[in-house]
Backbone as JSON Lines, residues from 0, in Angstrom:
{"i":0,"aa":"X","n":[-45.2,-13.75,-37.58],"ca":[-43.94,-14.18,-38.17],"c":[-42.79,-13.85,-37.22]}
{"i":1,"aa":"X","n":[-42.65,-14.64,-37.13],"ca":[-40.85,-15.33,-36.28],"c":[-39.91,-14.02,-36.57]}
{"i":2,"aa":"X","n":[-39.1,-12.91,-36.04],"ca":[-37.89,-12.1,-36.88],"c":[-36.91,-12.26,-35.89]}
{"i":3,"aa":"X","n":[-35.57,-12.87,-36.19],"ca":[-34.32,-12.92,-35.3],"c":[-33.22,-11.74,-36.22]}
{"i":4,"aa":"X","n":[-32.81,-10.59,-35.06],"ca":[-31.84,-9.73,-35.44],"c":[-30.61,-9.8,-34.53]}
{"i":5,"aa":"X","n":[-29.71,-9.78,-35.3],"ca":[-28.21,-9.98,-34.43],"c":[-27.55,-8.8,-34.85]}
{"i":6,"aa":"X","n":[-27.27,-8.31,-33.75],"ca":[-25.69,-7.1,-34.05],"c":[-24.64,-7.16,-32.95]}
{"i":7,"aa":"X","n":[-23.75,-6.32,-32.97],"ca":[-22.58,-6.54,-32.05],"c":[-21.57,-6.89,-32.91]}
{"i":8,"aa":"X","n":[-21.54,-7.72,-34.04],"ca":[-20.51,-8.22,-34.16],"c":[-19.53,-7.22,-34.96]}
{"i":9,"aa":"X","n":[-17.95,-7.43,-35.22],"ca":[-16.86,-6.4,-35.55],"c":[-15.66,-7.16,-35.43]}
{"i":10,"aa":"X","n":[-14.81,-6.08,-35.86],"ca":[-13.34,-6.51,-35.9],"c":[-12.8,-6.38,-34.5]}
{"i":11,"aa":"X","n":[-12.34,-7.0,-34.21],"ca":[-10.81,-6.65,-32.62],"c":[-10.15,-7.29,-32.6]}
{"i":12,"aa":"X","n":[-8.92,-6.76,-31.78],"ca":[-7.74,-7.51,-31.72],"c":[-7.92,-8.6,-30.78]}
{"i":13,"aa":"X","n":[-6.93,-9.73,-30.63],"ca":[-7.0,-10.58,-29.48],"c":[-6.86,-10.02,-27.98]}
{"i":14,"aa":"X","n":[-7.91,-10.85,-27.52],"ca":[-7.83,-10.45,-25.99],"c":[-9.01,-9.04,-26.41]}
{"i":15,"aa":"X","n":[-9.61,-8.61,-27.04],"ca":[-10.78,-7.7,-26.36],"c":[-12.14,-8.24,-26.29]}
{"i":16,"aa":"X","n":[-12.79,-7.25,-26.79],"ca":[-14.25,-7.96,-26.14],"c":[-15.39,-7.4,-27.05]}
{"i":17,"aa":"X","n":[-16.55,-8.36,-27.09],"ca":[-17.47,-7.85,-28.13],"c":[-18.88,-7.97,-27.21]}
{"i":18,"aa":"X","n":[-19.35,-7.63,-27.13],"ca":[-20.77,-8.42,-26.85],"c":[-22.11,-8.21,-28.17]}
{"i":19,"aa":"X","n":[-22.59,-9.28,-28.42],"ca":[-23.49,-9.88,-29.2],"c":[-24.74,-8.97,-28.84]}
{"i":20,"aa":"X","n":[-25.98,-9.17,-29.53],"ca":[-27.27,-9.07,-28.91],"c":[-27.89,-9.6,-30.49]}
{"i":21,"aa":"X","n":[-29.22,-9.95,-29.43],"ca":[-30.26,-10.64,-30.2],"c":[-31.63,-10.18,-30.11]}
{"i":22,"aa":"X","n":[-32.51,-9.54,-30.99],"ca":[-33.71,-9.08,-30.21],"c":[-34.61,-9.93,-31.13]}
{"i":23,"aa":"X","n":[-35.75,-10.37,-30.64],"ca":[-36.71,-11.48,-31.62],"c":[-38.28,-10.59,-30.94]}
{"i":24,"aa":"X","n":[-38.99,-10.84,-32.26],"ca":[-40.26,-10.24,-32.34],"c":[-41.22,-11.43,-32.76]}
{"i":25,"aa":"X","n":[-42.65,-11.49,-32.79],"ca":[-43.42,-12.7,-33.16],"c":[-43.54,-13.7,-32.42]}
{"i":26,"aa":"X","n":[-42.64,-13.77,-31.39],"ca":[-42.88,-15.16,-30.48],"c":[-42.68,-14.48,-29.47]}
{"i":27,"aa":"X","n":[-43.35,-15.36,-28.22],"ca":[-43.37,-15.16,-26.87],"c":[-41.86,-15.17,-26.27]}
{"i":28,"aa":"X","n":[-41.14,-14.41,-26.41],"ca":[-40.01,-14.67,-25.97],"c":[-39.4,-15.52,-24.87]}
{"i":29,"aa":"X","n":[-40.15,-15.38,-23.41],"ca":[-39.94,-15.84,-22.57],"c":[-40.28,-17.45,-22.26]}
{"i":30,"aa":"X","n":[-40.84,-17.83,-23.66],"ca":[-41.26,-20.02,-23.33],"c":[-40.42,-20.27,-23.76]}
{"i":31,"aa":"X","n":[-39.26,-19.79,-24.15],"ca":[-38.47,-20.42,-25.13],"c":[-37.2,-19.99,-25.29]}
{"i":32,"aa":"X","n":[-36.36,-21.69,-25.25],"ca":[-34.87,-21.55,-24.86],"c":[-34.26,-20.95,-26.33]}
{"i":33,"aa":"X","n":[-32.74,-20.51,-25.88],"ca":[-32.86,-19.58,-26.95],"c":[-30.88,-20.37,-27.11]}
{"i":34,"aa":"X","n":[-30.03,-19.65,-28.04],"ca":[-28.91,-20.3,-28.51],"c":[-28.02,-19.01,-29.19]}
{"i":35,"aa":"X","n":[-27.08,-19.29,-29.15],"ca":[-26.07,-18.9,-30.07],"c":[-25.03,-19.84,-30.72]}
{"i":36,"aa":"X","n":[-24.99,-19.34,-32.06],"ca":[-24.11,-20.43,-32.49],"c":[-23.64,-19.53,-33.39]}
{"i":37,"aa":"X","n":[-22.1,-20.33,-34.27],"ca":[-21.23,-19.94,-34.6],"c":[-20.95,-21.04,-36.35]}
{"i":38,"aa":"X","n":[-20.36,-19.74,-37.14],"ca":[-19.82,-21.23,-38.08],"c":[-18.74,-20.3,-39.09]}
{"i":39,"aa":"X","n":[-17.33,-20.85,-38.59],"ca":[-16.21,-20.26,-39.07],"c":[-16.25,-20.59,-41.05]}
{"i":40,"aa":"X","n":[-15.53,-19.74,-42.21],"ca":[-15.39,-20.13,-42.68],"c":[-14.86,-21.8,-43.47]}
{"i":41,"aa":"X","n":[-15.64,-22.3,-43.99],"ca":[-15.02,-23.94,-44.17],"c":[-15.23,-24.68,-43.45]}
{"i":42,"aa":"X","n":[-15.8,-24.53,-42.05],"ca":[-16.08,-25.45,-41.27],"c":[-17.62,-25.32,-41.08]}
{"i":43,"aa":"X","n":[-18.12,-26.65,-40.22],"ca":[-19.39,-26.79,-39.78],"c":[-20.02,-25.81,-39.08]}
{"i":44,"aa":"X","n":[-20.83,-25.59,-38.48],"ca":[-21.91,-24.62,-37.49],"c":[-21.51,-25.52,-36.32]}
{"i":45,"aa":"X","n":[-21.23,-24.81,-35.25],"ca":[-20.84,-25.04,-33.9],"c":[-21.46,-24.28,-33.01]}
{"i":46,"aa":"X","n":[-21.9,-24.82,-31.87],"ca":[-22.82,-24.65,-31.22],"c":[-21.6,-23.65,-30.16]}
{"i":47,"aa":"X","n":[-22.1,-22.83,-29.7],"ca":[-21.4,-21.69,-29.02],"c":[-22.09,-21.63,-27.18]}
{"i":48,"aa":"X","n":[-23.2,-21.7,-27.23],"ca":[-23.45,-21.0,-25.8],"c":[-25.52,-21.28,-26.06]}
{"i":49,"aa":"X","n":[-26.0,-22.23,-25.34],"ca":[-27.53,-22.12,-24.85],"c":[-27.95,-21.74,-23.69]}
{"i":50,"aa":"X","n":[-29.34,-21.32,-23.73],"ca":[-29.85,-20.89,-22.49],"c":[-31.48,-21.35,-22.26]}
{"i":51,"aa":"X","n":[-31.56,-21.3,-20.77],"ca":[-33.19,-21.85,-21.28],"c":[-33.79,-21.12,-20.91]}
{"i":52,"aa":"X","n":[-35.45,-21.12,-20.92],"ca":[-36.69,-19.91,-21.31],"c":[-36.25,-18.67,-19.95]}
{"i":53,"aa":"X","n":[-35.93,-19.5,-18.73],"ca":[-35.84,-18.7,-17.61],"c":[-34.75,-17.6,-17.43]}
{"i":54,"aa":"X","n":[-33.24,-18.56,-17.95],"ca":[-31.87,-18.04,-17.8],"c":[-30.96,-18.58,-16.8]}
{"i":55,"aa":"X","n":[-31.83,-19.86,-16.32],"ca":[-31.41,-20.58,-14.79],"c":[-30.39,-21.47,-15.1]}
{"i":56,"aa":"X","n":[-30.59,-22.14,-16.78],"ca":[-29.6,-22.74,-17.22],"c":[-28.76,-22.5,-18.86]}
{"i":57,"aa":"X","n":[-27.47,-22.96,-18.43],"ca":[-26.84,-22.25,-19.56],"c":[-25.92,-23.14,-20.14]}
{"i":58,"aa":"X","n":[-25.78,-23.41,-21.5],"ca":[-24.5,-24.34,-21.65],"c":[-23.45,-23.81,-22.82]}
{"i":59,"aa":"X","n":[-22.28,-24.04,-22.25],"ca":[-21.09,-23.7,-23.2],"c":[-20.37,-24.6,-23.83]}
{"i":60,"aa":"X","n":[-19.96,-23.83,-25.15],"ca":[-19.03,-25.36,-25.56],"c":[-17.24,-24.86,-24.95]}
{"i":61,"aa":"X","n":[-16.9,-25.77,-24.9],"ca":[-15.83,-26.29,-24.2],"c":[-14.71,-24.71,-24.55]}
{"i":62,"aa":"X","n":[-14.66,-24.67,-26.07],"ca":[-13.71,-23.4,-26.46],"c":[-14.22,-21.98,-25.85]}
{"i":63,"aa":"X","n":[-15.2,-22.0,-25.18],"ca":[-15.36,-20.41,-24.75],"c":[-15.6,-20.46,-23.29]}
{"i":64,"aa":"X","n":[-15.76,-21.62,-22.72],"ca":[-16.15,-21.63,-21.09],"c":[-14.49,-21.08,-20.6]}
{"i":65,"aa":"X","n":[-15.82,-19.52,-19.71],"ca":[-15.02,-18.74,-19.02],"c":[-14.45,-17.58,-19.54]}
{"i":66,"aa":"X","n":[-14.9,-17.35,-21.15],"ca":[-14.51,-16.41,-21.69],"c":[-15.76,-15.73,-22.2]}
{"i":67,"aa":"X","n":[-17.24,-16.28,-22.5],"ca":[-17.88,-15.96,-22.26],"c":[-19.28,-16.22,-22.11]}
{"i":68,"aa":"X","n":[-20.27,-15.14,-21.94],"ca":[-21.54,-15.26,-20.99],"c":[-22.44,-15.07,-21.53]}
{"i":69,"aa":"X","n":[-23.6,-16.05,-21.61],"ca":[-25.23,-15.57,-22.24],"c":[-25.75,-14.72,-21.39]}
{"i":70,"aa":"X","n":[-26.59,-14.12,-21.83],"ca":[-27.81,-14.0,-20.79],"c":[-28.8,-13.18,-21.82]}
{"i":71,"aa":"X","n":[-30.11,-13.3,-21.03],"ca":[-31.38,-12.53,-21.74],"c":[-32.03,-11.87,-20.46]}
{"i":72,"aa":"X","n":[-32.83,-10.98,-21.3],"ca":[-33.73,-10.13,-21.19],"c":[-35.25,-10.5,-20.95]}
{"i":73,"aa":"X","n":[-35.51,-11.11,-20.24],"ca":[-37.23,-11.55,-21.04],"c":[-37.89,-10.22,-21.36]}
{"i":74,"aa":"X","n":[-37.95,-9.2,-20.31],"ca":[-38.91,-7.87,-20.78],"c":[-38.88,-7.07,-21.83]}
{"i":75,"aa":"X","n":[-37.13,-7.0,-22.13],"ca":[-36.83,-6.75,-23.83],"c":[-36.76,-7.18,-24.74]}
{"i":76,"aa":"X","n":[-37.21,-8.8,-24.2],"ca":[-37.04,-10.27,-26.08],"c":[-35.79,-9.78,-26.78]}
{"i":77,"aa":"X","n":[-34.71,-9.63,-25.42],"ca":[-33.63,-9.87,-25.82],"c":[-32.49,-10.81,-25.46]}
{"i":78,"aa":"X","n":[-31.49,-11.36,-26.58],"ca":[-30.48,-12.28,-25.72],"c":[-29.29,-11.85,-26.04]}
{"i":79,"aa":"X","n":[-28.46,-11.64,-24.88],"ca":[-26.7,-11.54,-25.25],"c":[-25.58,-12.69,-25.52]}
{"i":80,"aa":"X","n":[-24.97,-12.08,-26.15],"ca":[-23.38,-12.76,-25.81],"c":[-22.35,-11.9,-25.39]}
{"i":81,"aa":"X","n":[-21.74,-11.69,-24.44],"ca":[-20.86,-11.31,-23.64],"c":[-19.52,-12.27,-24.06]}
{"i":82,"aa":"X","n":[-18.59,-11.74,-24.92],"ca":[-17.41,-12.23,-25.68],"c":[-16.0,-11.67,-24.61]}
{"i":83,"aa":"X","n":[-15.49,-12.15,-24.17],"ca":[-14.0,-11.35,-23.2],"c":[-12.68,-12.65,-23.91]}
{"i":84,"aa":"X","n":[-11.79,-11.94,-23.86],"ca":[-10.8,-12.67,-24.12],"c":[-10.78,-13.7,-25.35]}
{"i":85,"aa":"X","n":[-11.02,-12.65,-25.89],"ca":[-11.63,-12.98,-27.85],"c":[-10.2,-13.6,-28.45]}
{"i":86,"aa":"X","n":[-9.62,-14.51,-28.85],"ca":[-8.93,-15.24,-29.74],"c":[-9.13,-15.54,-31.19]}
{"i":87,"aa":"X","n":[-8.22,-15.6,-32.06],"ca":[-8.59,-15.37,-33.36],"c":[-9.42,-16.46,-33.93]}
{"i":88,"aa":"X","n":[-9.48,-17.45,-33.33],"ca":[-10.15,-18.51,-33.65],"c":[-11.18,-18.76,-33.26]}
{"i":89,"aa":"X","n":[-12.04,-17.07,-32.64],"ca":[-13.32,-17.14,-32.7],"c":[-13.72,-16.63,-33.94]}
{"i":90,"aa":"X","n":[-13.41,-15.99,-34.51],"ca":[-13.27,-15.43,-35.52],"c":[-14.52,-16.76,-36.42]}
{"i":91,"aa":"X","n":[-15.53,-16.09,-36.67],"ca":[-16.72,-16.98,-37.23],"c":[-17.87,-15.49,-37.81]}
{"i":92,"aa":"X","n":[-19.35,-16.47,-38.49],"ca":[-20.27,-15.81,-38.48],"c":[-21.0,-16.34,-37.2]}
{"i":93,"aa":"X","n":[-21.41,-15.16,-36.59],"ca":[-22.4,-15.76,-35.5],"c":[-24.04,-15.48,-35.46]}
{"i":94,"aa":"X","n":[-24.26,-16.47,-35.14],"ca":[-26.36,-16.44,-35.41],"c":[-26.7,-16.29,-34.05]}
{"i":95,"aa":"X","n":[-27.84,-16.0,-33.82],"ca":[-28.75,-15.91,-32.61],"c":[-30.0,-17.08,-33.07]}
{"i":96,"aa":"X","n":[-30.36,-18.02,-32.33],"ca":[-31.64,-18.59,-32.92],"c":[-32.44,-18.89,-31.72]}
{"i":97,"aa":"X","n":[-33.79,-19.29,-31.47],"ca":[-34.93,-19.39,-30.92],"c":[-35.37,-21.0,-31.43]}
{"i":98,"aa":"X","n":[-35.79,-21.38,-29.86],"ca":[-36.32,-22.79,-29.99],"c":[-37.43,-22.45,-30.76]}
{"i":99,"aa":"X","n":[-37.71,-23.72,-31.47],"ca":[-39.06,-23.68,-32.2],"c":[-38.86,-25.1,-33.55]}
{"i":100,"aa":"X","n":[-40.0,-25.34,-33.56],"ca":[-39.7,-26.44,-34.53],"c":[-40.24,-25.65,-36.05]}
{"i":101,"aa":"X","n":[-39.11,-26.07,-37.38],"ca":[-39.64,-25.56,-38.33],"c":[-38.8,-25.96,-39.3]}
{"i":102,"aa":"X","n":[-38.89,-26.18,-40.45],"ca":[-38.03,-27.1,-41.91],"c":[-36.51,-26.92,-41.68]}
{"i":103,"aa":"X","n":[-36.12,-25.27,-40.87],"ca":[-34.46,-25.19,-40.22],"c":[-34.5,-25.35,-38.74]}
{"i":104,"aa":"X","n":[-35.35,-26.54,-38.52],"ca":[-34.84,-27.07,-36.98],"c":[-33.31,-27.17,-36.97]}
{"i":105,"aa":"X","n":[-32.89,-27.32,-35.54],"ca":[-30.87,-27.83,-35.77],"c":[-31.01,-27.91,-34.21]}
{"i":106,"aa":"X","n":[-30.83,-29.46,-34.1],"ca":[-31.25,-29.77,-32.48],"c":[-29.64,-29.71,-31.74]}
{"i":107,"aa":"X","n":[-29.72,-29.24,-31.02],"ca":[-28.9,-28.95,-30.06],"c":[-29.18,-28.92,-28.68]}
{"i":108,"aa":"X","n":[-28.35,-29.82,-27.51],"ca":[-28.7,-29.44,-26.32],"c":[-30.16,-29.92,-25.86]}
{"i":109,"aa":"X","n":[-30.97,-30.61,-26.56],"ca":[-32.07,-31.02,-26.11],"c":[-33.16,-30.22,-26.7]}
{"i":110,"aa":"X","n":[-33.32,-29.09,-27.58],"ca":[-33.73,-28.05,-27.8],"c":[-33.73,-28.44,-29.59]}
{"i":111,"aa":"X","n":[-34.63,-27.85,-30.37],"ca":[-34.62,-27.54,-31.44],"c":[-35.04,-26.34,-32.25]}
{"i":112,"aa":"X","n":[-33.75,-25.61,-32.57],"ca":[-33.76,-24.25,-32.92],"c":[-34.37,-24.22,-34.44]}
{"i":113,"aa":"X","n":[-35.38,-23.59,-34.54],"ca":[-36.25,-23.32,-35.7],"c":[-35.69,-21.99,-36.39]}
{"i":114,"aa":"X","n":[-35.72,-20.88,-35.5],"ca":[-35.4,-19.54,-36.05],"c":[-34.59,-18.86,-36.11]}
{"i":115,"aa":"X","n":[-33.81,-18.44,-36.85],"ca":[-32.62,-18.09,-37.19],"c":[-32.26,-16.46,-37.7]}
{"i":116,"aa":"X","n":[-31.31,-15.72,-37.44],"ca":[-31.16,-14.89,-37.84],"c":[-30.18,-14.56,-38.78]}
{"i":117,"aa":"X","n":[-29.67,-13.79,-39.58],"ca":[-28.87,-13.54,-40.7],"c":[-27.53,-13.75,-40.62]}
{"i":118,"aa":"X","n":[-26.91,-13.2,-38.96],"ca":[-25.74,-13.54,-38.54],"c":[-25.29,-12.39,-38.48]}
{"i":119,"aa":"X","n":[-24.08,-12.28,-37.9],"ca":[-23.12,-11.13,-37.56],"c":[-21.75,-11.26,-37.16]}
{"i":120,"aa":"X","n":[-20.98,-10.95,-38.21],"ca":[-19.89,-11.46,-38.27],"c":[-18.46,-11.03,-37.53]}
{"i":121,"aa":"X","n":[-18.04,-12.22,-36.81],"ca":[-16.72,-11.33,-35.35],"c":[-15.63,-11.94,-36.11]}
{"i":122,"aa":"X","n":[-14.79,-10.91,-36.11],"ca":[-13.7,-11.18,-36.7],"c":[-12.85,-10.96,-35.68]}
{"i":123,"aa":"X","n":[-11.28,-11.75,-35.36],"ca":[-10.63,-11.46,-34.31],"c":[-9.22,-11.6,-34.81]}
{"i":124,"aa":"X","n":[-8.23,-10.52,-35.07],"ca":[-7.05,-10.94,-35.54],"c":[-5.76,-11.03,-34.33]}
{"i":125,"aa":"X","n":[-4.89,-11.19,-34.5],"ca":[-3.58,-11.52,-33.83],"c":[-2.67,-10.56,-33.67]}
């Protein structure tokens, strides 16, 4: 069985910094591209930041390029988010999920994220 855990997330002011983590158990960590995503109160789930099985490639959505950075772990089946120059309008719940096909696929990026974790919520005020 599939387990996605997210922590990191918290309160800060604008302009600091959070970093995410993701650790997943049950799957081979390293075949498989992995994601972060985001979904502010009232609005849709927005795709935040992918990566693929290696770490060679990475994609951002437009509101965080340059503010911040994936990366994983393969030896720890872990994945980050590296948050800098946090604005209040990141201010969301954020998930960690794992490619994989499964009844909560949510294709993104070429990839279809099956596994999902509970979320962890960044709050960013002004």
């Amino acid at each position: 069985q599939v387990q996605v855990v997210e922590s990191g997330g918290g309160s800060v002011q604008a302009g600091g910094s959070l970093r995410l983590t993701c650790t997943i158990s049950g799957m081979t960590f390293d075949d498989y591209a992995m994601g972060w995503f985001r979904q502010a109160e009232g609005k849709e789930r927005e795709r935040v930041s992918l990566i693929n099985w290696s770490g060679s490639d990475t994609v951002y959505a437009d509101s965080v390029k340059g503010r911040f950075t994936i990366s994983r772990d393969n030896a720890k089946n872990t994945l980050y988010l590296q948050m800098n120059s946090l604005k209040p309008e990141d201010t969301a719940m954020y998930y960690c999920a794992a490619e994989g096909t499964t009844t909560h696929s949510y294709y993104s990026g070429g990839w279809y994220f099956g596994y999902w974790g509970q979320g962890t919520q960044v709050t960013v005020s002004s």
